């Protein structure tokens, strides 16, 4: 049994009268892939945003390697090694693929108040960048401006940027969204290859991906955690089926 | 101060407030609903004023004049919407700013052509002549009371239309969710035209009423436009209620400020107020429910940056840059050989303006921060040189708090001080303006620059509107700047140095982060970078370069005047930057050269050169999006 | 086979670079209620956006009342008689309930018994109590009733509902569904996206399942119910 790296305890997030996250307690074990699934509006992205530090929970704590990081913001947690990818791909369109990654690699090294040397020319940064591009299958696209990449490649780049930061935990928000079948398959393969080195929290609707990749699956419904377990356990869980199929399961089944 | 006087002044404030509201309401609707920045909105005010005066003189009827003016402006508004605005709704705010800037040139010059350069006096209609006794000892002009009345009635009428009629419902609904309105079967295009024309008519109404109060002259639209922009920024974009309250408050602050505050502060009181509001509420006081989608679109005018070009193209670029620099270095020789001193003057100006454009390109092209007040930093540097010289010449020490300076013409002292003041100004303005983004950023930089413009225009020992003469060029050991070619070579050397430093800067770690911020700030923040500090530092660096340009400008012209700080100057710098291509660095030289030579040759040809230049600018923005330097270099990588 | 009111033929569409619809075909006949099923993120909302002119299509054709509407702008579709209750409701928060209803109201098809404020309030009496409130002050359920009412006020021939009961309390959901039942009984054609399978099967006539941007199954309610494997394959985990 591996150790817990990221832990949420009694997490509650309210927006006005709406409780988007309702007393969620979740332990992410190190070097596993933990999938969050649930119907639309179940609060998956809201939960992910709290883990990444983008949203501050109304109540509850978040611990990273035993440290309380509840008050750290998105940037603060990125510096600790908790990196998120966005549902809508978020890369620098004018930059080449290489530059997108090199910027992340240099940010990882420390502050950017250096005004003379071009980071592209720095051996260590260029090496990191190249190995990350190799890893994410973008090695041949280094000089291509990110804006002209296909959707699937952009998502790969998004992942490459996160990897260049040498993260401990990757929070991925629907990495397969909008991909064609072939692209999705490549992405699943890529994520599979990362599983051994990184802890991954995955929000995804593509069930093929979820059951292929996840070691643990947690199901959210209406902001509540209704079930958590191995993919097999989740598949055979009656309350999960009900969550996905609606509330009148008994009537139709 | 007596009570009647106070009441009179408050009424004056109210009167100027309702006029501001008439301008600002149309502007804020167009901004809120169409997300369109119309700098030419002030032109409708001017058109209204001119049409009214001439109709009144011709027909003798104020009513005919008033109706005619509003109709005329509404037609102009429809034409502008149909010909230009419509094509720009989906484009960046920068494009919108440039096209409407071109429209200002066109409208101003047309008015000058039709009515001549002299201000027109508009008679008060006989019926409204005279004054009313409001209180014992308080006589108030009937016309001003009428203006207040009309303004309040229009405000009430608009409030009725917007709050009570179906049209108003659609307008409000359009401001919150344009797409949904269309899905419900409402033709947005038609709604847009209507709002545009209506806003123009309201501006004309203000214009025609301003005639008898102030003078009717070309350029009257610009001053009031800036005030209206301040109103909108304070009130919140798209909010009519915000525009109304902000207009009244600003009218009162402006009027009462002149009564109670020292004159230097009085002229800038409203800008200080705006800075305070922005500091507390970067979205204005009554921002419409959802701020208009402004981000992500301000990237339209970029071309590929030098280094990201292919190796062969880099060589081409380097050779183009090298040849240009050599050609520039030969100008003094050529000028002497042709015995044409004007050539040298023109090119000195080009080199200095290239520095200004470079400074702007750094923030706008690389940082994505469209500053519409860049002349302020240039002017700060120039004024610093002039002021230090003045104090030496007049033997009056300059006291800056505890520090007392004797004043100097010594470049080694004056120039660093001047550049530091420009940088400090950039720090102060940037610190507040960078709390905002998108449209609010464009407008707040504009307003702050305008604040400095009015400060410089205030009568003072430094010459006020007439500007400040400089008795001699700065002195340097071993180098005689009194010799124009020497000054030219120094300026060219500084330009080359700044180009080199900027080129390193934008490719450095700092530059990479700043550019990443422009493209996707959220992404960079998510990586743990405090982007505000980077943007602020970039702004200050840009201020330093602008300061260098200012120092050289002061030495070249030996005169600094408020015109050096004016928003038209800021606009010209922006146009030059676009001409050259944003984000190209060297495009600054191309842009400044093209603009100034064009201006020179057009003005040789006709004194109304702006009537040609305005439409050229409009066509340029509508058609060519990548700048001249971009065109010269051919297609870059990004699409 | 009756002439269909709306017909999608192999529609393809994408958001920028991201391809969402690959091959979506479906039909809605006059007076029919048709369900659009599928897991989240499979292209149901995108299909609706394509039909209502909010997203350009890349291929295929969309036919409404016998005319291709592939490149017809949104506002003309509204006038032709497509009424939308969009995902997320998108009511106008800065308009009152009454204003939301009447702002765009129209009876362009010259219906003899047009939808009026009174009729909408009779359908959703709750809205009557809230007429003067701002849209932003409504509860989720009230917003949803308002969104349905607003779409009815343009007197559509086809009503499209995208997740109209999402996130609502069961009792409110029942209000919406009974309204849909009534609308259907009055002969309105309805295309509905909803997760509530029981109601969908009871009220709906036919259904289409969309999976990864493709229509993978089409058939009437009975056929769906007699094939339990469909649920497991396309709708469940």
mmCIF file of N, CA and C in Angstrom, chain C residues 126-233:
data_model
loop_
_atom_site.group_PDB
_atom_site.id
_atom_site.type_symbol
_atom_site.label_atom_id
_atom_site.label_comp_id
_atom_site.label_asym_id
_atom_site.label_seq_id
_atom_site.Cartn_x
_atom_site.Cartn_y
_atom_site.Cartn_z
ATOM 1 N N UNK C 126 -46.175 29.535 -10.468
ATOM 2 C CA UNK C 126 -45.117 30.039 -9.601
ATOM 3 C C UNK C 126 -44.534 31.353 -10.134
ATOM 4 N N UNK C 127 -44.398 31.443 -11.461
ATOM 5 C CA UNK C 127 -43.800 32.649 -12.049
ATOM 6 C C UNK C 127 -44.674 33.869 -11.790
ATOM 7 N N UNK C 128 -45.962 33.639 -11.685
ATOM 8 C CA UNK C 128 -46.884 34.744 -11.458
ATOM 9 C C UNK C 128 -46.578 35.467 -10.153
ATOM 10 N N UNK C 129 -46.110 34.707 -9.177
ATOM 11 C CA UNK C 129 -45.799 35.335 -7.887
ATOM 12 C C UNK C 129 -44.496 36.118 -7.955
ATOM 13 N N UNK C 130 -43.711 35.864 -9.002
ATOM 14 C CA UNK C 130 -42.371 36.451 -9.058
ATOM 15 C C UNK C 130 -42.228 37.457 -10.198
ATOM 16 N N UNK C 131 -43.338 37.879 -10.791
ATOM 17 C CA UNK C 131 -43.275 38.695 -12.006
ATOM 18 C C UNK C 131 -42.353 39.899 -11.906
ATOM 19 N N UNK C 132 -42.364 40.546 -10.725
ATOM 20 C CA UNK C 132 -41.577 41.770 -10.595
ATOM 21 C C UNK C 132 -40.142 41.544 -10.169
ATOM 22 N N UNK C 133 -39.784 40.289 -9.888
ATOM 23 C CA UNK C 133 -38.414 40.027 -9.418
ATOM 24 C C UNK C 133 -37.417 40.022 -10.570
ATOM 25 N N UNK C 134 -36.179 40.371 -10.245
ATOM 26 C CA UNK C 134 -35.122 40.266 -11.255
ATOM 27 C C UNK C 134 -34.818 38.811 -11.533
ATOM 28 N N UNK C 135 -34.388 38.546 -12.742
ATOM 29 C CA UNK C 135 -34.015 37.187 -13.095
ATOM 30 C C UNK C 135 -32.984 36.619 -12.139
ATOM 31 N N UNK C 136 -32.077 37.486 -11.687
ATOM 32 C CA UNK C 136 -30.997 37.018 -10.823
ATOM 33 C C UNK C 136 -31.507 36.613 -9.444
ATOM 34 N N UNK C 137 -32.755 37.005 -9.114
ATOM 35 C CA UNK C 137 -33.251 36.702 -7.766
ATOM 36 C C UNK C 137 -34.004 35.382 -7.704
ATOM 37 N N UNK C 138 -34.138 34.710 -8.848
ATOM 38 C CA UNK C 138 -34.933 33.489 -8.866
ATOM 39 C C UNK C 138 -34.133 32.285 -8.394
ATOM 40 N N UNK C 139 -34.844 31.292 -7.899
ATOM 41 C CA UNK C 139 -34.203 30.016 -7.587
ATOM 42 C C UNK C 139 -33.965 29.282 -8.903
ATOM 43 N N UNK C 140 -33.194 28.208 -8.821
ATOM 44 C CA UNK C 140 -32.879 27.449 -10.022
ATOM 45 C C UNK C 140 -34.130 26.954 -10.731
ATOM 46 N N UNK C 141 -35.084 26.450 -9.953
ATOM 47 C CA UNK C 141 -36.310 25.918 -10.540
ATOM 48 C C UNK C 141 -37.109 27.004 -11.225
ATOM 49 N N UNK C 142 -37.207 28.157 -10.565
ATOM 50 C CA UNK C 142 -37.959 29.268 -11.151
ATOM 51 C C UNK C 142 -37.280 29.759 -12.430
ATOM 52 N N UNK C 143 -35.948 29.794 -12.393
ATOM 53 C CA UNK C 143 -35.212 30.194 -13.599
ATOM 54 C C UNK C 143 -35.537 29.252 -14.746
ATOM 55 N N UNK C 144 -35.636 27.971 -14.416
ATOM 56 C CA UNK C 144 -35.890 26.987 -15.453
ATOM 57 C C UNK C 144 -37.285 27.165 -16.038
ATOM 58 N N UNK C 145 -38.271 27.409 -15.153
ATOM 59 C CA UNK C 145 -39.630 27.652 -15.651
ATOM 60 C C UNK C 145 -39.628 28.895 -16.537
ATOM 61 N N UNK C 146 -38.872 29.892 -16.104
ATOM 62 C CA UNK C 146 -38.805 31.133 -16.873
ATOM 63 C C UNK C 146 -38.193 30.872 -18.247
ATOM 64 N N UNK C 147 -37.149 30.055 -18.271
ATOM 65 C CA UNK C 147 -36.493 29.775 -19.552
ATOM 66 C C UNK C 147 -37.451 29.053 -20.501
ATOM 67 N N UNK C 148 -38.253 28.140 -19.952
ATOM 68 C CA UNK C 148 -39.229 27.439 -20.791
ATOM 69 C C UNK C 148 -40.289 28.437 -21.271
ATOM 70 N N UNK C 149 -40.778 29.255 -20.338
ATOM 71 C CA UNK C 149 -41.800 30.233 -20.688
ATOM 72 C C UNK C 149 -41.309 31.202 -21.743
ATOM 73 N N UNK C 150 -40.073 31.631 -21.584
ATOM 74 C CA UNK C 150 -39.502 32.590 -22.525
ATOM 75 C C UNK C 150 -39.451 31.991 -23.930
ATOM 76 N N UNK C 151 -39.070 30.716 -24.011
ATOM 77 C CA UNK C 151 -39.009 30.075 -25.324
ATOM 78 C C UNK C 151 -40.412 29.944 -25.918
ATOM 79 N N UNK C 152 -41.418 29.666 -25.067
ATOM 80 C CA UNK C 152 -42.784 29.513 -25.580
ATOM 81 C C UNK C 152 -43.322 30.836 -26.110
ATOM 82 N N UNK C 153 -42.881 31.930 -25.509
ATOM 83 C CA UNK C 153 -43.416 33.230 -25.885
ATOM 84 C C UNK C 153 -43.070 33.633 -27.315
ATOM 85 N N UNK C 154 -42.087 32.968 -27.933
ATOM 86 C CA UNK C 154 -41.856 33.287 -29.347
ATOM 87 C C UNK C 154 -42.688 32.336 -30.230
ATOM 88 N N UNK C 155 -43.611 31.580 -29.609
ATOM 89 C CA UNK C 155 -44.524 30.692 -30.330
ATOM 90 C C UNK C 155 -43.807 29.771 -31.313
ATOM 91 N N UNK C 156 -42.946 28.924 -30.774
ATOM 92 C CA UNK C 156 -42.163 28.058 -31.657
ATOM 93 C C UNK C 156 -42.987 26.884 -32.175
ATOM 94 N N UNK C 157 -42.515 26.317 -33.278
ATOM 95 C CA UNK C 157 -43.102 25.073 -33.760
ATOM 96 C C UNK C 157 -42.333 23.886 -33.216
ATOM 97 N N UNK C 158 -41.060 24.164 -32.886
ATOM 98 C CA UNK C 158 -40.224 23.118 -32.298
ATOM 99 C C UNK C 158 -39.592 23.698 -31.038
ATOM 100 N N UNK C 159 -39.745 22.986 -29.940
ATOM 101 C CA UNK C 159 -39.134 23.434 -28.686
ATOM 102 C C UNK C 159 -37.974 22.509 -28.373
ATOM 103 N N UNK C 160 -36.812 23.101 -28.112
ATOM 104 C CA UNK C 160 -35.648 22.290 -27.785
ATOM 105 C C UNK C 160 -35.267 22.566 -26.342
ATOM 106 N N UNK C 161 -35.153 21.499 -25.552
ATOM 107 C CA UNK C 161 -34.766 21.686 -24.149
ATOM 108 C C UNK C 161 -33.457 20.968 -23.892
ATOM 109 N N UNK C 162 -32.472 21.713 -23.430
ATOM 110 C CA UNK C 162 -31.165 21.133 -23.165
ATOM 111 C C UNK C 162 -30.964 21.050 -21.650
ATOM 112 N N UNK C 163 -31.031 19.868 -21.125
ATOM 113 C CA UNK C 163 -30.858 19.626 -19.689
ATOM 114 C C UNK C 163 -31.752 20.542 -18.858
ATOM 115 N N UNK C 164 -33.051 20.475 -19.170
ATOM 116 C CA UNK C 164 -33.964 21.415 -18.530
ATOM 117 C C UNK C 164 -34.257 21.059 -17.077
ATOM 118 N N UNK C 165 -33.882 19.880 -16.630
ATOM 119 C CA UNK C 165 -34.161 19.561 -15.229
ATOM 120 C C UNK C 165 -32.882 19.355 -14.433
ATOM 121 N N UNK C 166 -31.760 19.717 -15.066
ATOM 122 C CA UNK C 166 -30.457 19.542 -14.430
ATOM 123 C C UNK C 166 -30.395 20.281 -13.091
ATOM 124 N N UNK C 167 -29.988 19.570 -12.069
ATOM 125 C CA UNK C 167 -29.733 20.208 -10.778
ATOM 126 C C UNK C 167 -30.977 20.719 -10.073
ATOM 127 N N UNK C 168 -32.159 20.227 -10.445
ATOM 128 C CA UNK C 168 -33.380 20.715 -9.798
ATOM 129 C C UNK C 168 -33.863 19.711 -8.753
ATOM 130 N N UNK C 169 -34.568 20.222 -7.768
ATOM 131 C CA UNK C 169 -35.168 19.342 -6.770
ATOM 132 C C UNK C 169 -36.225 18.479 -7.455
ATOM 133 N N UNK C 170 -36.431 17.246 -6.980
ATOM 134 C CA UNK C 170 -37.369 16.322 -7.643
ATOM 135 C C UNK C 170 -38.745 16.943 -7.856
ATOM 136 N N UNK C 171 -39.212 17.715 -6.894
ATOM 137 C CA UNK C 171 -40.560 18.252 -7.014
ATOM 138 C C UNK C 171 -40.649 19.276 -8.142
ATOM 139 N N UNK C 172 -39.576 20.057 -8.313
ATOM 140 C CA UNK C 172 -39.541 21.043 -9.394
ATOM 141 C C UNK C 172 -39.418 20.324 -10.742
ATOM 142 N N UNK C 173 -38.628 19.257 -10.714
ATOM 143 C CA UNK C 173 -38.455 18.479 -11.939
ATOM 144 C C UNK C 173 -39.815 17.974 -12.423
ATOM 145 N N UNK C 174 -40.631 17.558 -11.475
ATOM 146 C CA UNK C 174 -41.952 17.068 -11.844
ATOM 147 C C UNK C 174 -42.801 18.178 -12.482
ATOM 148 N N UNK C 175 -42.648 19.400 -11.966
ATOM 149 C CA UNK C 175 -43.398 20.522 -12.539
ATOM 150 C C UNK C 175 -43.018 20.699 -14.000
ATOM 151 N N UNK C 176 -41.711 20.680 -14.273
ATOM 152 C CA UNK C 176 -41.247 20.862 -15.650
ATOM 153 C C UNK C 176 -41.773 19.728 -16.528
ATOM 154 N N UNK C 177 -41.656 18.510 -16.033
ATOM 155 C CA UNK C 177 -42.094 17.380 -16.852
ATOM 156 C C UNK C 177 -43.594 17.400 -17.114
ATOM 157 N N UNK C 178 -44.366 17.810 -16.127
ATOM 158 C CA UNK C 178 -45.800 17.820 -16.402
ATOM 159 C C UNK C 178 -46.125 18.926 -17.398
ATOM 160 N N UNK C 179 -45.338 20.000 -17.357
ATOM 161 C CA UNK C 179 -45.529 21.039 -18.371
ATOM 162 C C UNK C 179 -45.212 20.485 -19.759
ATOM 163 N N UNK C 180 -44.123 19.718 -19.855
ATOM 164 C CA UNK C 180 -43.737 19.153 -21.153
ATOM 165 C C UNK C 180 -44.840 18.210 -21.670
ATOM 166 N N UNK C 181 -45.389 17.425 -20.743
ATOM 167 C CA UNK C 181 -46.480 16.522 -21.091
ATOM 168 C C UNK C 181 -47.633 17.314 -21.700
ATOM 169 N N UNK C 182 -47.958 18.419 -21.044
ATOM 170 C CA UNK C 182 -49.076 19.238 -21.510
ATOM 171 C C UNK C 182 -48.771 19.829 -22.887
ATOM 172 N N UNK C 183 -47.553 20.327 -23.045
ATOM 173 C CA UNK C 183 -47.171 20.929 -24.321
ATOM 174 C C UNK C 183 -47.267 19.899 -25.434
ATOM 175 N N UNK C 184 -46.821 18.683 -25.123
ATOM 176 C CA UNK C 184 -46.865 17.639 -26.140
ATOM 177 C C UNK C 184 -48.312 17.314 -26.509
ATOM 178 N N UNK C 185 -49.156 17.292 -25.486
ATOM 179 C CA UNK C 185 -50.550 16.958 -25.761
ATOM 180 C C UNK C 185 -51.219 18.038 -26.604
ATOM 181 N N UNK C 186 -50.664 19.246 -26.544
ATOM 182 C CA UNK C 186 -51.212 20.320 -27.379
ATOM 183 C C UNK C 186 -50.638 20.303 -28.785
ATOM 184 N N UNK C 187 -49.764 19.328 -29.057
ATOM 185 C CA UNK C 187 -49.287 19.161 -30.420
ATOM 186 C C UNK C 187 -47.940 19.805 -30.724
ATOM 187 N N UNK C 188 -47.252 20.311 -29.712
ATOM 188 C CA UNK C 188 -45.955 20.929 -29.955
ATOM 189 C C UNK C 188 -44.898 19.849 -30.176
ATOM 190 N N UNK C 189 -44.000 20.086 -31.130
ATOM 191 C CA UNK C 189 -42.881 19.162 -31.331
ATOM 192 C C UNK C 189 -41.773 19.532 -30.360
ATOM 193 N N UNK C 190 -41.178 18.510 -29.755
ATOM 194 C CA UNK C 190 -40.184 18.788 -28.714
ATOM 195 C C UNK C 190 -38.967 17.887 -28.899
ATOM 196 N N UNK C 191 -37.783 18.518 -28.811
ATOM 197 C CA UNK C 191 -36.534 17.752 -28.782
ATOM 198 C C UNK C 191 -35.942 17.977 -27.404
ATOM 199 N N UNK C 192 -35.686 16.894 -26.673
ATOM 200 C CA UNK C 192 -35.292 17.091 -25.282
ATOM 201 C C UNK C 192 -34.046 16.289 -24.924
ATOM 202 N N UNK C 193 -33.157 16.970 -24.213
ATOM 203 C CA UNK C 193 -31.991 16.306 -23.634
ATOM 204 C C UNK C 193 -32.241 16.254 -22.144
ATOM 205 N N UNK C 194 -32.215 15.068 -21.574
ATOM 206 C CA UNK C 194 -32.449 14.969 -20.141
ATOM 207 C C UNK C 194 -31.866 13.664 -19.632
ATOM 208 N N UNK C 195 -31.492 13.665 -18.369
ATOM 209 C CA UNK C 195 -30.938 12.434 -17.817
ATOM 210 C C UNK C 195 -32.018 11.567 -17.182
ATOM 211 N N UNK C 196 -33.233 12.123 -17.133
ATOM 212 C CA UNK C 196 -34.296 11.452 -16.420
ATOM 213 C C UNK C 196 -34.958 10.414 -17.328
ATOM 214 N N UNK C 197 -34.363 9.192 -17.314
ATOM 215 C CA UNK C 197 -34.779 8.185 -18.294
ATOM 216 C C UNK C 197 -36.237 7.782 -18.179
ATOM 217 N N UNK C 198 -36.736 7.682 -16.946
ATOM 218 C CA UNK C 198 -38.102 7.218 -16.772
ATOM 219 C C UNK C 198 -39.082 8.151 -17.478
ATOM 220 N N UNK C 199 -38.923 9.445 -17.190
ATOM 221 C CA UNK C 199 -39.807 10.426 -17.814
ATOM 222 C C UNK C 199 -39.602 10.444 -19.323
ATOM 223 N N UNK C 200 -38.346 10.369 -19.721
ATOM 224 C CA UNK C 200 -38.044 10.403 -21.154
ATOM 225 C C UNK C 200 -38.776 9.277 -21.865
ATOM 226 N N UNK C 201 -38.745 8.094 -21.262
ATOM 227 C CA UNK C 201 -39.367 6.926 -21.909
ATOM 228 C C UNK C 201 -40.887 7.028 -21.859
ATOM 229 N N UNK C 202 -41.398 7.580 -20.774
ATOM 230 C CA UNK C 202 -42.848 7.678 -20.634
ATOM 231 C C UNK C 202 -43.450 8.697 -21.588
ATOM 232 N N UNK C 203 -42.842 9.862 -21.634
ATOM 233 C CA UNK C 203 -43.408 10.970 -22.410
ATOM 234 C C UNK C 203 -42.898 10.963 -23.844
ATOM 235 N N UNK C 204 -41.629 10.595 -23.999
ATOM 236 C CA UNK C 204 -41.009 10.684 -25.312
ATOM 237 C C UNK C 204 -41.509 9.599 -26.250
ATOM 238 N N UNK C 205 -41.530 9.909 -27.568
ATOM 239 C CA UNK C 205 -41.941 8.928 -28.554
ATOM 240 C C UNK C 205 -40.755 8.112 -29.053
ATOM 241 N N UNK C 206 -39.718 8.877 -29.495
ATOM 242 C CA UNK C 206 -38.539 8.212 -30.046
ATOM 243 C C UNK C 206 -37.295 8.829 -29.430
ATOM 244 N N UNK C 207 -36.145 8.148 -29.608
ATOM 245 C CA UNK C 207 -34.906 8.626 -29.004
ATOM 246 C C UNK C 207 -33.730 8.368 -29.922
ATOM 247 N N UNK C 208 -32.707 9.215 -29.737
ATOM 248 C CA UNK C 208 -31.442 8.984 -30.433
ATOM 249 C C UNK C 208 -30.346 8.964 -29.371
ATOM 250 N N UNK C 209 -29.409 8.048 -29.508
ATOM 251 C CA UNK C 209 -28.277 8.032 -28.576
ATOM 252 C C UNK C 209 -27.045 8.561 -29.305
ATOM 253 N N UNK C 210 -26.376 9.510 -28.678
ATOM 254 C CA UNK C 210 -25.155 10.052 -29.267
ATOM 255 C C UNK C 210 -23.971 9.600 -28.441
ATOM 256 N N UNK C 211 -22.980 9.068 -29.117
ATOM 257 C CA UNK C 211 -21.784 8.589 -28.433
ATOM 258 C C UNK C 211 -20.577 9.107 -29.210
ATOM 259 N N UNK C 212 -19.737 9.872 -28.532
ATOM 260 C CA UNK C 212 -18.520 10.417 -29.154
ATOM 261 C C UNK C 212 -18.809 11.066 -30.510
ATOM 262 N N UNK C 213 -19.833 11.887 -30.544
ATOM 263 C CA UNK C 213 -20.091 12.679 -31.742
ATOM 264 C C UNK C 213 -20.805 11.940 -32.859
ATOM 265 N N UNK C 214 -21.345 10.762 -32.572
ATOM 266 C CA UNK C 214 -22.054 10.013 -33.616
ATOM 267 C C UNK C 214 -23.394 9.539 -33.091
ATOM 268 N N UNK C 215 -24.391 9.497 -33.979
ATOM 269 C CA UNK C 215 -25.647 8.869 -33.585
ATOM 270 C C UNK C 215 -25.420 7.369 -33.667
ATOM 271 N N UNK C 216 -25.536 6.682 -32.524
ATOM 272 C CA UNK C 216 -25.227 5.247 -32.541
ATOM 273 C C UNK C 216 -26.477 4.392 -32.429
ATOM 274 N N UNK C 217 -27.583 5.004 -32.055
ATOM 275 C CA UNK C 217 -28.814 4.217 -31.948
ATOM 276 C C UNK C 217 -29.999 5.150 -32.104
ATOM 277 N N UNK C 218 -31.036 4.716 -32.795
ATOM 278 C CA UNK C 218 -32.268 5.489 -32.890
ATOM 279 C C UNK C 218 -33.438 4.529 -32.795
ATOM 280 N N UNK C 219 -34.479 4.922 -32.109
ATOM 281 C CA UNK C 219 -35.641 4.044 -32.029
ATOM 282 C C UNK C 219 -36.656 4.557 -31.036
ATOM 283 N N UNK C 220 -37.848 3.957 -31.033
ATOM 284 C CA UNK C 220 -38.886 4.378 -30.097
ATOM 285 C C UNK C 220 -38.610 3.899 -28.674
ATOM 286 N N UNK C 221 -39.372 4.428 -27.734
ATOM 287 C CA UNK C 221 -39.175 4.120 -26.328
ATOM 288 C C UNK C 221 -39.199 2.620 -26.059
ATOM 289 N N UNK C 222 -40.172 1.926 -26.652
ATOM 290 C CA UNK C 222 -40.300 0.491 -26.380
ATOM 291 C C UNK C 222 -39.024 -0.234 -26.774
ATOM 292 N N UNK C 223 -38.488 0.130 -27.925
ATOM 293 C CA UNK C 223 -37.281 -0.539 -28.399
ATOM 294 C C UNK C 223 -36.131 -0.324 -27.429
ATOM 295 N N UNK C 224 -36.063 0.902 -26.889
ATOM 296 C CA UNK C 224 -34.992 1.195 -25.953
ATOM 297 C C UNK C 224 -35.143 0.339 -24.702
ATOM 298 N N UNK C 225 -36.407 0.279 -24.203
ATOM 299 C CA UNK C 225 -36.635 -0.451 -22.968
ATOM 300 C C UNK C 225 -36.408 -1.944 -23.143
ATOM 301 N N UNK C 226 -36.631 -2.434 -24.367
ATOM 302 C CA UNK C 226 -36.469 -3.872 -24.559
ATOM 303 C C UNK C 226 -35.012 -4.245 -24.814
ATOM 304 N N UNK C 227 -34.160 -3.266 -24.852
ATOM 305 C CA UNK C 227 -32.736 -3.554 -25.067
ATOM 306 C C UNK C 227 -31.925 -3.011 -23.900
ATOM 307 N N UNK C 228 -31.947 -3.686 -22.755
ATOM 308 C CA UNK C 228 -31.296 -3.138 -21.559
ATOM 309 C C UNK C 228 -29.797 -2.913 -21.766
ATOM 310 N N UNK C 229 -29.195 -3.625 -22.712
ATOM 311 C CA UNK C 229 -27.750 -3.491 -22.899
ATOM 312 C C UNK C 229 -27.384 -2.079 -23.357
ATOM 313 N N UNK C 230 -28.312 -1.378 -24.009
ATOM 314 C CA UNK C 230 -28.046 -0.025 -24.498
ATOM 315 C C UNK C 230 -27.623 0.882 -23.349
ATOM 316 N N UNK C 231 -28.371 0.742 -22.266
ATOM 317 C CA UNK C 231 -28.113 1.587 -21.110
ATOM 318 C C UNK C 231 -26.701 1.379 -20.589
ATOM 319 N N UNK C 232 -26.344 0.102 -20.452
ATOM 320 C CA UNK C 232 -25.020 -0.208 -19.934
ATOM 321 C C UNK C 232 -23.943 0.329 -20.864
ATOM 322 N N UNK C 233 -24.197 0.187 -22.163
ATOM 323 C CA UNK C 233 -23.149 0.525 -23.119
ATOM 324 C C UNK C 233 -22.970 2.045 -23.268
#
